């Protein structure tokens, strides 16, 4: 994995859900290795929190769109339909 600094990481709000999840997974893997200096660890944790909030927001937005499409009722997903 290529190490990115905060300066060359794209703004979270410009990322797609998939891009944010991929970066978040990479950060979690790097954090779990436990080999980061303290300052990099804190910066990575903060970036991860931003990515997580972005992903949660995107999911909530999609859920709201589905509710609108389903006339205000959240229905169980049926992959067969």
PDB file of C-alpha atoms in Angstrom, residues 12-50:
ATOM      1  CA  UNK A  12     -13.638  13.100   1.530  1.00  0.00           C
ATOM      2  CA  UNK A  13     -16.711  14.761   0.033  1.00  0.00           C
ATOM      3  CA  UNK A  14     -15.334  14.222  -3.491  1.00  0.00           C
ATOM      4  CA  UNK A  15     -15.106  10.447  -3.041  1.00  0.00           C
ATOM      5  CA  UNK A  16     -17.703   7.946  -4.121  1.00  0.00           C
ATOM      6  CA  UNK A  17     -18.994   5.528  -1.508  1.00  0.00           C
ATOM      7  CA  UNK A  18     -16.849   2.768  -2.994  1.00  0.00           C
ATOM      8  CA  UNK A  19     -13.693   4.900  -3.022  1.00  0.00           C
ATOM      9  CA  UNK A  20     -14.252   5.949   0.581  1.00  0.00           C
ATOM     10  CA  UNK A  21     -14.829   2.349   1.680  1.00  0.00           C
ATOM     11  CA  UNK A  22     -11.684   1.175  -0.096  1.00  0.00           C
ATOM     12  CA  UNK A  23      -9.577   3.874   1.562  1.00  0.00           C
ATOM     13  CA  UNK A  24     -11.194   3.146   4.929  1.00  0.00           C
ATOM     14  CA  UNK A  25     -10.374  -0.565   4.592  1.00  0.00           C
ATOM     15  CA  UNK A  26      -6.763   0.298   3.763  1.00  0.00           C
ATOM     16  CA  UNK A  27      -6.551   2.589   6.793  1.00  0.00           C
ATOM     17  CA  UNK A  28      -7.991  -0.074   9.087  1.00  0.00           C
ATOM     18  CA  UNK A  29      -5.448  -2.598   7.793  1.00  0.00           C
ATOM     19  CA  UNK A  30      -2.610  -0.120   8.355  1.00  0.00           C
ATOM     20  CA  UNK A  31      -3.873   0.748  11.850  1.00  0.00           C
ATOM     21  CA  UNK A  32      -4.152  -2.940  12.734  1.00  0.00           C
ATOM     22  CA  UNK A  33      -0.506  -3.477  11.799  1.00  0.00           C
ATOM     23  CA  UNK A  34       0.411  -1.215  14.715  1.00  0.00           C
ATOM     24  CA  UNK A  35       3.589   0.113  13.103  1.00  0.00           C
ATOM     25  CA  UNK A  36       2.676   3.792  12.652  1.00  0.00           C
ATOM     26  CA  UNK A  37       4.296   6.663  14.510  1.00  0.00           C
ATOM     27  CA  UNK A  38       1.900   8.348  16.928  1.00  0.00           C
ATOM     28  CA  UNK A  39       1.238  11.445  14.792  1.00  0.00           C
ATOM     29  CA  UNK A  40       0.540   9.358  11.677  1.00  0.00           C
ATOM     30  CA  UNK A  41      -1.689   7.102  13.771  1.00  0.00           C
ATOM     31  CA  UNK A  42      -3.756  10.079  14.952  1.00  0.00           C
ATOM     32  CA  UNK A  43      -4.000  11.545  11.434  1.00  0.00           C
ATOM     33  CA  UNK A  44      -5.066   8.158  10.058  1.00  0.00           C
ATOM     34  CA  UNK A  45      -7.656   7.759  12.793  1.00  0.00           C
ATOM     35  CA  UNK A  46      -9.086  11.216  12.029  1.00  0.00           C
ATOM     36  CA  UNK A  47      -9.163  10.469   8.283  1.00  0.00           C
ATOM     37  CA  UNK A  48     -10.892   7.160   9.018  1.00  0.00           C
ATOM     38  CA  UNK A  49     -13.532   8.928  11.096  1.00  0.00           C
ATOM     39  CA  UNK A  50     -14.172  11.351   8.213  1.00  0.00           C
TER      40      UNK A  50
END
